[in-house]
Coordinates of C-alpha atoms and ligand atoms in Angstrom, one line a residue:
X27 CA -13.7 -1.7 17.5
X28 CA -16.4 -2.8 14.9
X29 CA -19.9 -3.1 16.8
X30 CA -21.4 -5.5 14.1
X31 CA -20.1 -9.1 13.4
X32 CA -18.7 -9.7 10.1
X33 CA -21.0 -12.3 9.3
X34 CA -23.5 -9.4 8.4
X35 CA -21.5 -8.2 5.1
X36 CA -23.6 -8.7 2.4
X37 CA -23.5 -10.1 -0.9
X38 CA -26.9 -9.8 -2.2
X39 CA -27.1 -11.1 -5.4
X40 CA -24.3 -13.8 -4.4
X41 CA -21.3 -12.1 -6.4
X42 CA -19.0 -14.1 -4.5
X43 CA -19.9 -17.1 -6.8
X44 CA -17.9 -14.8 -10.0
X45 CA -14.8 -13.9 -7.8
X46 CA -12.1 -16.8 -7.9
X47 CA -10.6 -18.2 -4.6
X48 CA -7.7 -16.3 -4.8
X49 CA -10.0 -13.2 -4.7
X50 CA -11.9 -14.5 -1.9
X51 CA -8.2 -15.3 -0.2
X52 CA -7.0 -11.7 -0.6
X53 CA -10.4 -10.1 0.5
X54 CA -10.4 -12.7 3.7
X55 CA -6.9 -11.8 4.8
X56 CA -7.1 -7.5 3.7
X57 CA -10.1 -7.9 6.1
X58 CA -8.5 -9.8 8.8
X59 CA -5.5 -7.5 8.7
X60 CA -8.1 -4.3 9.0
X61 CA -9.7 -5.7 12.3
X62 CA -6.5 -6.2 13.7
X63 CA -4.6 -3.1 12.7
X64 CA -6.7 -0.5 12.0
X65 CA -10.3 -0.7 13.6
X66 CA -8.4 -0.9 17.4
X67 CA -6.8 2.2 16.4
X68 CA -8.7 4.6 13.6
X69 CA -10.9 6.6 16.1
X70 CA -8.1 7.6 17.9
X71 CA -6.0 8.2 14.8
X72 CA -9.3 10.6 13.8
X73 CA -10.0 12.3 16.8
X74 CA -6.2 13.2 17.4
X75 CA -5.7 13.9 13.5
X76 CA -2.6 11.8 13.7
X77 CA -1.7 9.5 10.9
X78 CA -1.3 5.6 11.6
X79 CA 2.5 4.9 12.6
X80 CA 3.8 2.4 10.3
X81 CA 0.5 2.1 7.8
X82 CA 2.6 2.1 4.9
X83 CA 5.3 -0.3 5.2
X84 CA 1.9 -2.4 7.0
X85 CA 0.2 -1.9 3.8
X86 CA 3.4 -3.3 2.0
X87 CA 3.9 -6.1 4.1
X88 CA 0.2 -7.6 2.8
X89 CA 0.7 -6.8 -0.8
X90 CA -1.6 -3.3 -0.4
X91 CA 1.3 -1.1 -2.7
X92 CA 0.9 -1.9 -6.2
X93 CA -0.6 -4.9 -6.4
X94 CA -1.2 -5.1 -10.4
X95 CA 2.6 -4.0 -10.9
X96 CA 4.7 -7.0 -12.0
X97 CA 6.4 -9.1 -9.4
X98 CA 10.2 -8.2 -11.1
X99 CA 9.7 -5.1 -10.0
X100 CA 8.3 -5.9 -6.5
X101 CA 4.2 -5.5 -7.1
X102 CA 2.0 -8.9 -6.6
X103 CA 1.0 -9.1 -10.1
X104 CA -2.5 -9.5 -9.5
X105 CA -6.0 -8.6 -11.6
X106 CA -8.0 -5.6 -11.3
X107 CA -10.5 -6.8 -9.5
X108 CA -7.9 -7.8 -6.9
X109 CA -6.7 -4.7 -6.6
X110 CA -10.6 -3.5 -6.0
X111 CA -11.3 -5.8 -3.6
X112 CA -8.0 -4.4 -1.5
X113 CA -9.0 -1.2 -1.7
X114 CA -12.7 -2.0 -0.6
X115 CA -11.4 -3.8 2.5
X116 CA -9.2 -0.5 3.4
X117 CA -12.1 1.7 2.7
X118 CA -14.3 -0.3 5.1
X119 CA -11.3 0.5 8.1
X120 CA -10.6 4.2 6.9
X121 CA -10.5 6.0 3.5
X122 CA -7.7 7.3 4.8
X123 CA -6.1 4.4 4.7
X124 CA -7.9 3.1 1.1
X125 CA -6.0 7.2 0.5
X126 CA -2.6 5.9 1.3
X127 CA -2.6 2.5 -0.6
X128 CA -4.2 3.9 -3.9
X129 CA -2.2 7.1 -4.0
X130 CA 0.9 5.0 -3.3
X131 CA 0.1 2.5 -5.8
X132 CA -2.1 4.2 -8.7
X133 CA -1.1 7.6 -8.7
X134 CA 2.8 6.6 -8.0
X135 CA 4.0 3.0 -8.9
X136 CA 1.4 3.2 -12.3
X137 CA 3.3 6.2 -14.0
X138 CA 6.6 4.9 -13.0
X139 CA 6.2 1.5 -14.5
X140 CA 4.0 3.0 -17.0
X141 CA 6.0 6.3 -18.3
X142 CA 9.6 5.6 -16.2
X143 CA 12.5 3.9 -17.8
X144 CA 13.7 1.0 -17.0
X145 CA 16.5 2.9 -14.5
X146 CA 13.7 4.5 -12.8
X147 CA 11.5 1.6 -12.4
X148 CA 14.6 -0.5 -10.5
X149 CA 15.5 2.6 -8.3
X150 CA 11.5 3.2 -6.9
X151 CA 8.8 0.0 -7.5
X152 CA 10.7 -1.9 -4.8
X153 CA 11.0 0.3 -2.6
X154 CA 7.4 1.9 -2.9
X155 CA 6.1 -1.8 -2.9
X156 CA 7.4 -2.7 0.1
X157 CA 6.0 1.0 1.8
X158 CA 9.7 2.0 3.0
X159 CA 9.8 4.7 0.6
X160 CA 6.6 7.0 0.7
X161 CA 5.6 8.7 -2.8
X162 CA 3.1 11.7 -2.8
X163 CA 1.5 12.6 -6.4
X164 CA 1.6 16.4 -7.0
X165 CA -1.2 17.7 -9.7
X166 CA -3.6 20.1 -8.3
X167 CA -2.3 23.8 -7.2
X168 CA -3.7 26.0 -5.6
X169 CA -5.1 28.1 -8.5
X170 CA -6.1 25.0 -10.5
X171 CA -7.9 22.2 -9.5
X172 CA -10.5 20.7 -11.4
X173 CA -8.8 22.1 -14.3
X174 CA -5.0 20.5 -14.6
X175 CA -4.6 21.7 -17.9
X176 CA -4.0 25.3 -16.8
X177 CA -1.1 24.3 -14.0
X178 CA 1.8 27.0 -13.5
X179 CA 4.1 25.1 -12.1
X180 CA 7.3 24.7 -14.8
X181 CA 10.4 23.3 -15.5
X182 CA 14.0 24.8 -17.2
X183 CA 16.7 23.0 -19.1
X184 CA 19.5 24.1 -17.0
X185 CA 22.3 22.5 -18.7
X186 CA 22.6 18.8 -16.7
X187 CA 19.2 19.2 -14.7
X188 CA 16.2 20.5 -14.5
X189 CA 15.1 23.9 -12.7
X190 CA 12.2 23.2 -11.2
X191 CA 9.4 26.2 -10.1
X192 CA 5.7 26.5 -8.4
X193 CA 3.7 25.0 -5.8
X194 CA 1.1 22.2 -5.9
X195 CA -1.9 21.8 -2.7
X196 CA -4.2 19.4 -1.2
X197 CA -1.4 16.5 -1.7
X198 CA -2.0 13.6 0.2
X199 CA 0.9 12.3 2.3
X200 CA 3.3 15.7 1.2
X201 CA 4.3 15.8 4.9
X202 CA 5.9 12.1 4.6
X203 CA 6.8 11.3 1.3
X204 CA 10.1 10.3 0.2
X205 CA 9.6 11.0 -3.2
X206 CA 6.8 12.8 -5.6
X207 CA 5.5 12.3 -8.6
X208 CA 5.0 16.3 -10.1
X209 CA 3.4 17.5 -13.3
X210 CA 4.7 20.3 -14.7
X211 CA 5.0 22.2 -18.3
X212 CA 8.1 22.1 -19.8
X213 CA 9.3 25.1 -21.6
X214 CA 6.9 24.6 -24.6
X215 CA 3.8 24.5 -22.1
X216 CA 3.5 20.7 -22.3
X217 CA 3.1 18.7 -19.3
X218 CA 5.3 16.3 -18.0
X219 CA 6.6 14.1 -15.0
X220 CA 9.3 14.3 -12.9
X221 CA 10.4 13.0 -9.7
X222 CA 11.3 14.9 -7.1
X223 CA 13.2 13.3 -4.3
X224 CA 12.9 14.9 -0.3
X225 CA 16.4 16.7 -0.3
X226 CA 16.2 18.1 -3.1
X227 CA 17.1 21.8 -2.4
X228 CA 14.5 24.2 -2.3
X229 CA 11.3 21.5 -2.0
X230 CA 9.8 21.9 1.3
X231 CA 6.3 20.0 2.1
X232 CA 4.3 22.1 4.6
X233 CA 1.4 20.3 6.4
X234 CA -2.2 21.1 6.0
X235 CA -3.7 21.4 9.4
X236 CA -7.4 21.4 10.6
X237 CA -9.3 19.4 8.4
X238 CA -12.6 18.2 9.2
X239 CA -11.9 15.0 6.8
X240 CA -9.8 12.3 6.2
X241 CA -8.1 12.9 9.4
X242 CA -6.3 9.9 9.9
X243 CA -4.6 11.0 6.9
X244 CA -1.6 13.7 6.0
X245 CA -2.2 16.2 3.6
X246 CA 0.0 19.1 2.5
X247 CA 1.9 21.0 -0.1
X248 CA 4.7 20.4 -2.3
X249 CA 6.5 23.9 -2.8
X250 CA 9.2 23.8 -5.4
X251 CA 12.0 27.2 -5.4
X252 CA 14.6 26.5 -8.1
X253 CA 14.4 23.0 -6.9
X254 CA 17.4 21.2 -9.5
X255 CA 15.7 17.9 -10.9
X256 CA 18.2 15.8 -12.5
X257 CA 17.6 15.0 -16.0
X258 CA 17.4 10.7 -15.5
X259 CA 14.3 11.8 -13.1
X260 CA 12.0 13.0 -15.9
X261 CA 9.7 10.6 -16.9
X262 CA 10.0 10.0 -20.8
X263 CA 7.2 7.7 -22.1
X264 CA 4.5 10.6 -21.5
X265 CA 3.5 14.4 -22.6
X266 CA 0.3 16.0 -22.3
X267 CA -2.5 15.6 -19.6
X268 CA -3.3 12.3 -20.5
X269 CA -0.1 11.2 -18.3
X270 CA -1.9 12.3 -14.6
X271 CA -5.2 11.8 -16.3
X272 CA -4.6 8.2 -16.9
X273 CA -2.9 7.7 -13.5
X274 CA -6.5 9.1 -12.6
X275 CA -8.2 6.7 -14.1
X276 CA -6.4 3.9 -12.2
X277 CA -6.9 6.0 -8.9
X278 CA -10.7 6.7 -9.6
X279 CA -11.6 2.8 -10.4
X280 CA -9.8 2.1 -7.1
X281 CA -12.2 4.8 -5.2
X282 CA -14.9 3.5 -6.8
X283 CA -14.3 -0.3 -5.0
X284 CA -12.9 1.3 -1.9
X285 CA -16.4 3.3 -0.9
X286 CA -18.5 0.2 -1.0
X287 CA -16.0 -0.7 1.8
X288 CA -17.1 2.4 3.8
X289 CA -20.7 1.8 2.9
X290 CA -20.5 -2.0 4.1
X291 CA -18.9 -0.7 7.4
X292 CA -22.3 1.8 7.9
X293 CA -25.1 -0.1 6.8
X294 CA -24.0 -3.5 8.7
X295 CA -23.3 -1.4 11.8
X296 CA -26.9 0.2 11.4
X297 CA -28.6 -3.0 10.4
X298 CA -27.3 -4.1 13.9
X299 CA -28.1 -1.5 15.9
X300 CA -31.4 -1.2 14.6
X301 CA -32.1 -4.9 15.8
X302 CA -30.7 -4.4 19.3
X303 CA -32.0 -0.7 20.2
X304 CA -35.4 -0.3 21.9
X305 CA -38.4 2.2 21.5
X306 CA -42.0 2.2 22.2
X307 CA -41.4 -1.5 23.3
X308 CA -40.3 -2.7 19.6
X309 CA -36.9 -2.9 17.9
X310 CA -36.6 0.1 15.6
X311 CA -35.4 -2.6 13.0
X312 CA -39.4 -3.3 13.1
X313 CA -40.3 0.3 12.1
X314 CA -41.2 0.6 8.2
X315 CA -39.4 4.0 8.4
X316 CA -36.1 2.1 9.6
X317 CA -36.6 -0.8 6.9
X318 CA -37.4 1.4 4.1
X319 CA -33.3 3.0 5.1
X320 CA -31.8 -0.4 5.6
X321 CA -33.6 -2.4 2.1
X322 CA -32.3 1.0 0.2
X323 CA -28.9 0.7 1.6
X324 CA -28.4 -2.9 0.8
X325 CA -30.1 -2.6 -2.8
X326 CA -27.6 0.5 -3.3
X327 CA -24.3 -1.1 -2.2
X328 CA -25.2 -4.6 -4.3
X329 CA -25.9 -2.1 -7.6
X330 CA -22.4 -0.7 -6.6
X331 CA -20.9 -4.0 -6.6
X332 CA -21.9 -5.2 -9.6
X333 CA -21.0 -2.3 -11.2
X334 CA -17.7 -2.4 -10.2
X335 CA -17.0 -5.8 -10.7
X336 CA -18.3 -5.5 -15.0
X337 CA -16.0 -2.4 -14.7
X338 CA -13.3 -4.9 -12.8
X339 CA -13.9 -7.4 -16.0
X340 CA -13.3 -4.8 -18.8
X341 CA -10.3 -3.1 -16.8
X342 CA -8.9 -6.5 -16.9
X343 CA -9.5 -6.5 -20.8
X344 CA -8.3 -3.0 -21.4
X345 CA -11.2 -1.9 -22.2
X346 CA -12.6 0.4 -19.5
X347 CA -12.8 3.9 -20.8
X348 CA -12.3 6.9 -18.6
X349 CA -16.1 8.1 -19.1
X350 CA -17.2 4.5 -17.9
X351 CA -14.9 5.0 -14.5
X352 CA -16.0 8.0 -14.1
X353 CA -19.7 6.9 -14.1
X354 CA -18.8 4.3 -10.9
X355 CA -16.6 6.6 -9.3
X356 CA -19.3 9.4 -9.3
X357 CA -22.0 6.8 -8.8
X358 CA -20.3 4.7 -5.9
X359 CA -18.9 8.1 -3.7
X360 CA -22.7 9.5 -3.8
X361 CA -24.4 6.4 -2.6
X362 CA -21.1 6.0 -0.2
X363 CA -22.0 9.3 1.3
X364 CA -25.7 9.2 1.3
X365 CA -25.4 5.3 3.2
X366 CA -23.2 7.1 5.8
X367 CA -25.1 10.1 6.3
X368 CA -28.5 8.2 6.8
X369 CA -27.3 5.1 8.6
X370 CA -26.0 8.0 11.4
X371 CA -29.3 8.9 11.6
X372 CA -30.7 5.2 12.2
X373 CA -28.6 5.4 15.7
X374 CA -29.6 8.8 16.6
X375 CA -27.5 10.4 19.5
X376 CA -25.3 7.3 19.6
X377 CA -24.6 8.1 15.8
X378 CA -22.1 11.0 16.4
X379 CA -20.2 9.1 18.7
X380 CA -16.7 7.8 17.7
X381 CA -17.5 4.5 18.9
X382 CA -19.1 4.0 15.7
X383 CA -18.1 4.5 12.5
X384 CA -20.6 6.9 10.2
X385 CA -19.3 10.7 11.6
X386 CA -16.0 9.5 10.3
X387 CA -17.1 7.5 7.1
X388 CA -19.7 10.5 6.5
X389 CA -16.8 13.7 7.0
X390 CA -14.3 11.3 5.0
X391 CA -16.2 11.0 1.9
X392 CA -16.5 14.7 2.0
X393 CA -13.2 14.5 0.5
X394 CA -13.6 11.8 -1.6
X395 CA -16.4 13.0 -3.7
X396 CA -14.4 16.3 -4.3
X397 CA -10.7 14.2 -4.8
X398 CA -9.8 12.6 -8.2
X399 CA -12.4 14.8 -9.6
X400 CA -15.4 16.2 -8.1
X401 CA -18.8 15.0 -8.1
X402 CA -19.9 17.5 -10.7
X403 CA -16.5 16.8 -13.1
X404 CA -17.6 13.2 -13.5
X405 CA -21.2 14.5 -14.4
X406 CA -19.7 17.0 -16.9
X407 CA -17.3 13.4 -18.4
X408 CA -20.7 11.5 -18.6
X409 CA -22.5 14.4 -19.8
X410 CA -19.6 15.2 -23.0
X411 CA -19.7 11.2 -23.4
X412 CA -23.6 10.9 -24.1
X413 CA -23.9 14.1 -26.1
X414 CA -20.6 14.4 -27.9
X415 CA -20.9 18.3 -26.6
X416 CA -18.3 20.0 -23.8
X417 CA -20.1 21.5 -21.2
X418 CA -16.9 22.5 -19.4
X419 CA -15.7 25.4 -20.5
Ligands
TGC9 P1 -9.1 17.3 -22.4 O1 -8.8 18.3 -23.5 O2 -10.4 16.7 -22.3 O3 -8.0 16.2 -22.4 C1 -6.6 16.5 -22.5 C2 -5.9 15.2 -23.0 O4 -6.0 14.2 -22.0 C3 -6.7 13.1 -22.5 N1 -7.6 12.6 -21.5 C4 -7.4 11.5 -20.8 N2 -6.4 10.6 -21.0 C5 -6.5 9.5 -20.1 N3 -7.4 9.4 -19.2 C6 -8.4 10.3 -19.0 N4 -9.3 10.1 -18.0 C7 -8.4 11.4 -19.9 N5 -9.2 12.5 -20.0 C8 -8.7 13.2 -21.0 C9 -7.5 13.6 -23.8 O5 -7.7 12.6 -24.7 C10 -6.5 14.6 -24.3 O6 -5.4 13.9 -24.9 P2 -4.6 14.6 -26.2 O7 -3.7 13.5 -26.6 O8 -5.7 14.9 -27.2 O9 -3.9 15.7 -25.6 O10 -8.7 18.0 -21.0 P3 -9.4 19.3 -20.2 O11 -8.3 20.3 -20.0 O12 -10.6 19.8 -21.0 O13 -9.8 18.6 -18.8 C11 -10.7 17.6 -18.8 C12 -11.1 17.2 -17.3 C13 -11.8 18.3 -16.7 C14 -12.1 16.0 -17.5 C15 -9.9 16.8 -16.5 O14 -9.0 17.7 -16.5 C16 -10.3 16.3 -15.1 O15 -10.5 15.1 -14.9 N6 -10.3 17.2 -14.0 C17 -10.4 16.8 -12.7 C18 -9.0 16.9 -12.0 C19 -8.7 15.8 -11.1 O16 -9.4 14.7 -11.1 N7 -7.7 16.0 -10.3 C20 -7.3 15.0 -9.3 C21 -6.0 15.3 -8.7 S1 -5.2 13.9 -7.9 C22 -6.2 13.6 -6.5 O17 -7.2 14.2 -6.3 C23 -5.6 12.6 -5.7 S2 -6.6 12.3 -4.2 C24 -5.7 10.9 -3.8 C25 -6.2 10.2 -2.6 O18 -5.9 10.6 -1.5 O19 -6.8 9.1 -2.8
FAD10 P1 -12.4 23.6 -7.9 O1 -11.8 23.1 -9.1 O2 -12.1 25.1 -7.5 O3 -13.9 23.4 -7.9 C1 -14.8 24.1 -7.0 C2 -16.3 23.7 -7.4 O4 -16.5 24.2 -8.7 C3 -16.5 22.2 -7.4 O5 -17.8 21.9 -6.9 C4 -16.4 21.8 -8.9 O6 -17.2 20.7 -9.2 C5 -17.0 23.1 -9.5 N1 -16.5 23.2 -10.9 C6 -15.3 23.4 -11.3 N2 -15.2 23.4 -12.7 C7 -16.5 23.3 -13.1 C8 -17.2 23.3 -14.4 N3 -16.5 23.4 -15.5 N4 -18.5 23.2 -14.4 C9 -19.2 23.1 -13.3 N5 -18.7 23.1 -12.0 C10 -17.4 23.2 -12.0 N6 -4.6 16.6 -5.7 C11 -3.5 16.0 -6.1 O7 -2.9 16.4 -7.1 N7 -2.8 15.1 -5.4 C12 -3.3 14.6 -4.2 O8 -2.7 13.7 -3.6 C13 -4.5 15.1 -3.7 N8 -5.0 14.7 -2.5 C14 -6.1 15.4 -2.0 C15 -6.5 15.1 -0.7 C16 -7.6 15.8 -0.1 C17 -8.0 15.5 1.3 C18 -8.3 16.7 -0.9 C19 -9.5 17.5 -0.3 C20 -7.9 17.0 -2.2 C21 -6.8 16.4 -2.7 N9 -6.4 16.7 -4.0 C22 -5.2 16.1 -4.5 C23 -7.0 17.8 -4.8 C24 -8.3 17.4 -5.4 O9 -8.1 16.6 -6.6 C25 -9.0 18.7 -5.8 O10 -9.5 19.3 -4.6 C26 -10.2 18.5 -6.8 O11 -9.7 18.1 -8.0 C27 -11.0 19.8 -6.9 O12 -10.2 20.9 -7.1 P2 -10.5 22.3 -6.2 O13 -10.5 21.9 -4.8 O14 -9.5 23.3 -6.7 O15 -11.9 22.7 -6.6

């Protein structure tokens, strides 16, 4: 269970005054639901590297899966910064769980409604939406990763399907997904999507086992061996790598929301701590040393809010570029990280213990500096943006 009360969230520079009610609404009951359903249950879920039973058709049932798709095709219809707000409240449970919701809906429902026709969108969105079917979203393989643009996996025409060939790694939710999302080159070397259904012959989903991270979470491969994909299931309103990229973007603006949650979840627990532990007679809250972590922590996550609630606004507008998200999503993960990895210290021994939150938040975020483009990657994007030169390759 959380060792801090809730009252102790902050909103330093009163940010709550430019979100509407119905934000505050959604954010009140996201955060109820996260007490109640995942903070009895994430440390075991952790320790035991066991996913949540039922976490997605949870997440469904309070509007988690898609929640900017349109209601006709079973999403909420909300506002960006609606969507950020849900995926800050996950992140402060789990980013495992922040994992399932934005994978499900950013890096699934977006490219369906966004490059599926109208068949596709009736068959999937509801379904997704509501977290009975499970999607997975295959990009990165095991020889390319930060650069998508050199995948192997292909397709064939083979008369009325598709022949389907490779492997892709490090997919989130492979083991249990009902359906994937895979990017492969076509036989003139562009990219495309297509959707593979489980049951397809020859796609298999092997686990990934022993990871130090995102434990509460399943990750594994999707292996494709003349897997037929019937022609309706390729995606037609996209070619190139701008189709995963911009499912990326939609994914990374999520993260970038979502890791404030984790941060929250650190620094309040520290902040309380600090107040409540004794040495040399004094509350360590009354040590400069302590003060200087906690005034940091909280100046960092309200620079991260802001940030992602201007980025929130011009999402809303159309008008967030991908070098702009990548800025918060860089930005946001690093001060995520560093907030867990020095609020541990601010409860010493007690800090590795699973009673509290930091080990977890701290070997999460692990992952999610490296996922949806690593640390550096979003360096390199602001780096080409400022300077007009590519430093990539
Ligand atoms: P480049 O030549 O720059 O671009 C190729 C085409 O794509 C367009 N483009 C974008 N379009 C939309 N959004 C973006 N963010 C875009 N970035 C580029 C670009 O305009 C061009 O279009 P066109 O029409 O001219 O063809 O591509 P590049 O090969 O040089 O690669 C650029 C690079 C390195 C930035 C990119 O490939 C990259 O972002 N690499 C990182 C890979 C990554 O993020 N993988 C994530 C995998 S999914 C995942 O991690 C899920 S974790 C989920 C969870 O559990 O939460
Ligand atoms: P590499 O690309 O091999 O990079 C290794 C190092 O080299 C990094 O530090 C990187 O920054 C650096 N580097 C690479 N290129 C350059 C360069 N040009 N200049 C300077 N430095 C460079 N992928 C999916 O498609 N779907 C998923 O659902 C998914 N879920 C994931 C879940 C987890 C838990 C993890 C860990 C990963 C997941 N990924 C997923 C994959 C993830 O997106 C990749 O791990 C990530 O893009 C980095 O690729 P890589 O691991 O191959 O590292």
């Amino acid at each position: 269970m959380s060792y801090y009360p809730l009252t102790t969230i902050p909103d330093y520079m009163q940010m709550d005054a430019l979100l509407t009610d119905e934000h505050k609404l959604i954010r009140q009951s996201v955060r109820d639901w996260v007490e109640s359903f995942i903070m009895p249950k994430i440390d075991d879920a952790a320790q035991n590297h066991t996913d949540i039973p039922n976490l997605m058709k949870e997440l469904g049932a309070i509007g988690a899966l898609g929640p900017y798709i349109p209601e006709e095709y079973g999403g909420s219809g909300l506002d960006q910064i609606s969507y950020g707000i849900i995926m800050q409240e996950l992140e402060r449970g789990d980013s495992a769980v922040r994992s399932a919701a934005s994978v499900q809906s950013s890096l699934v429902m977006f490219p369906i409604h966004e490059f599926g026709s109208e068949e596709q969108k009736k068959k999937y969105l509801p379904q997704l939406a509501t977290g009975e079917m499970i999607g997975a979203f295959g990009l990165t393989e095991p020889n390319h990763g930060s650069d998508p643009g050199s995948m192997e996996t292909y397709f064939k025409d083979n008369g009325d399907h598709y022949l389907l060939n490779g492997a892709k790694m490090w997919i989130t939710n492979a083991p249990l997904c009902d359906i994937a999302v895979v990017w492969a080159k076509n036989e003139a070397g562009k990219i495309q999507g297509l959707i593979v259904e489980r049951g397809f012959e020859g796609f298999t989903t092997p686990e990934t086992h022993n990871k130090w991270s995102l434990r509460a979470s399943k990750t594994g491969e999707l292996v494709f061996n003349n897997v037929k994909v019937p022609k309706e299931n390729l995606l037609p309103g996209v070619t190139g790598l701008k189709g995963p990229l911009s499912c990326l973007n939609s994914a990374r603006y999520g993260i970038s929301w979502g890791v404030i949650g984790a941060a929250i979840d650190c620094y309040c627990t520290a902040l309380q701590y600090s107040k409540e532990r004794k040495q040399f007679g004094k509350p360590i809250a009354s040590f400069q040393l302590q003060q200087k972590k906690l005034a940091e922590f909280v100046t960092e996550i309200t620079k991260a809010q802001l940030l992602c609630l201007q980025l929130g606004q011009l999402k809303n507008k159309h008008e967030a570029t991908p070098a702009q998200i990548s800025m918060a999503k860089r930005n946001n993960v690093k001060m995520a990280i560093d907030i867990a990895r020095e609020s541990r210290q601010i409860l010493g021994g007690m800090g590795i213990m699973g009673e509290f939150p930091m080990m977890r938040h701290a070997a999460n975020l692990e992952s999610v500096i490296t996922y949806e483009g690593t640390h550096d990657v979003h360096l390199l994007i602001t780096g080409l943006d400022v300077t007009g030169i590519n430093a990539f390759g």
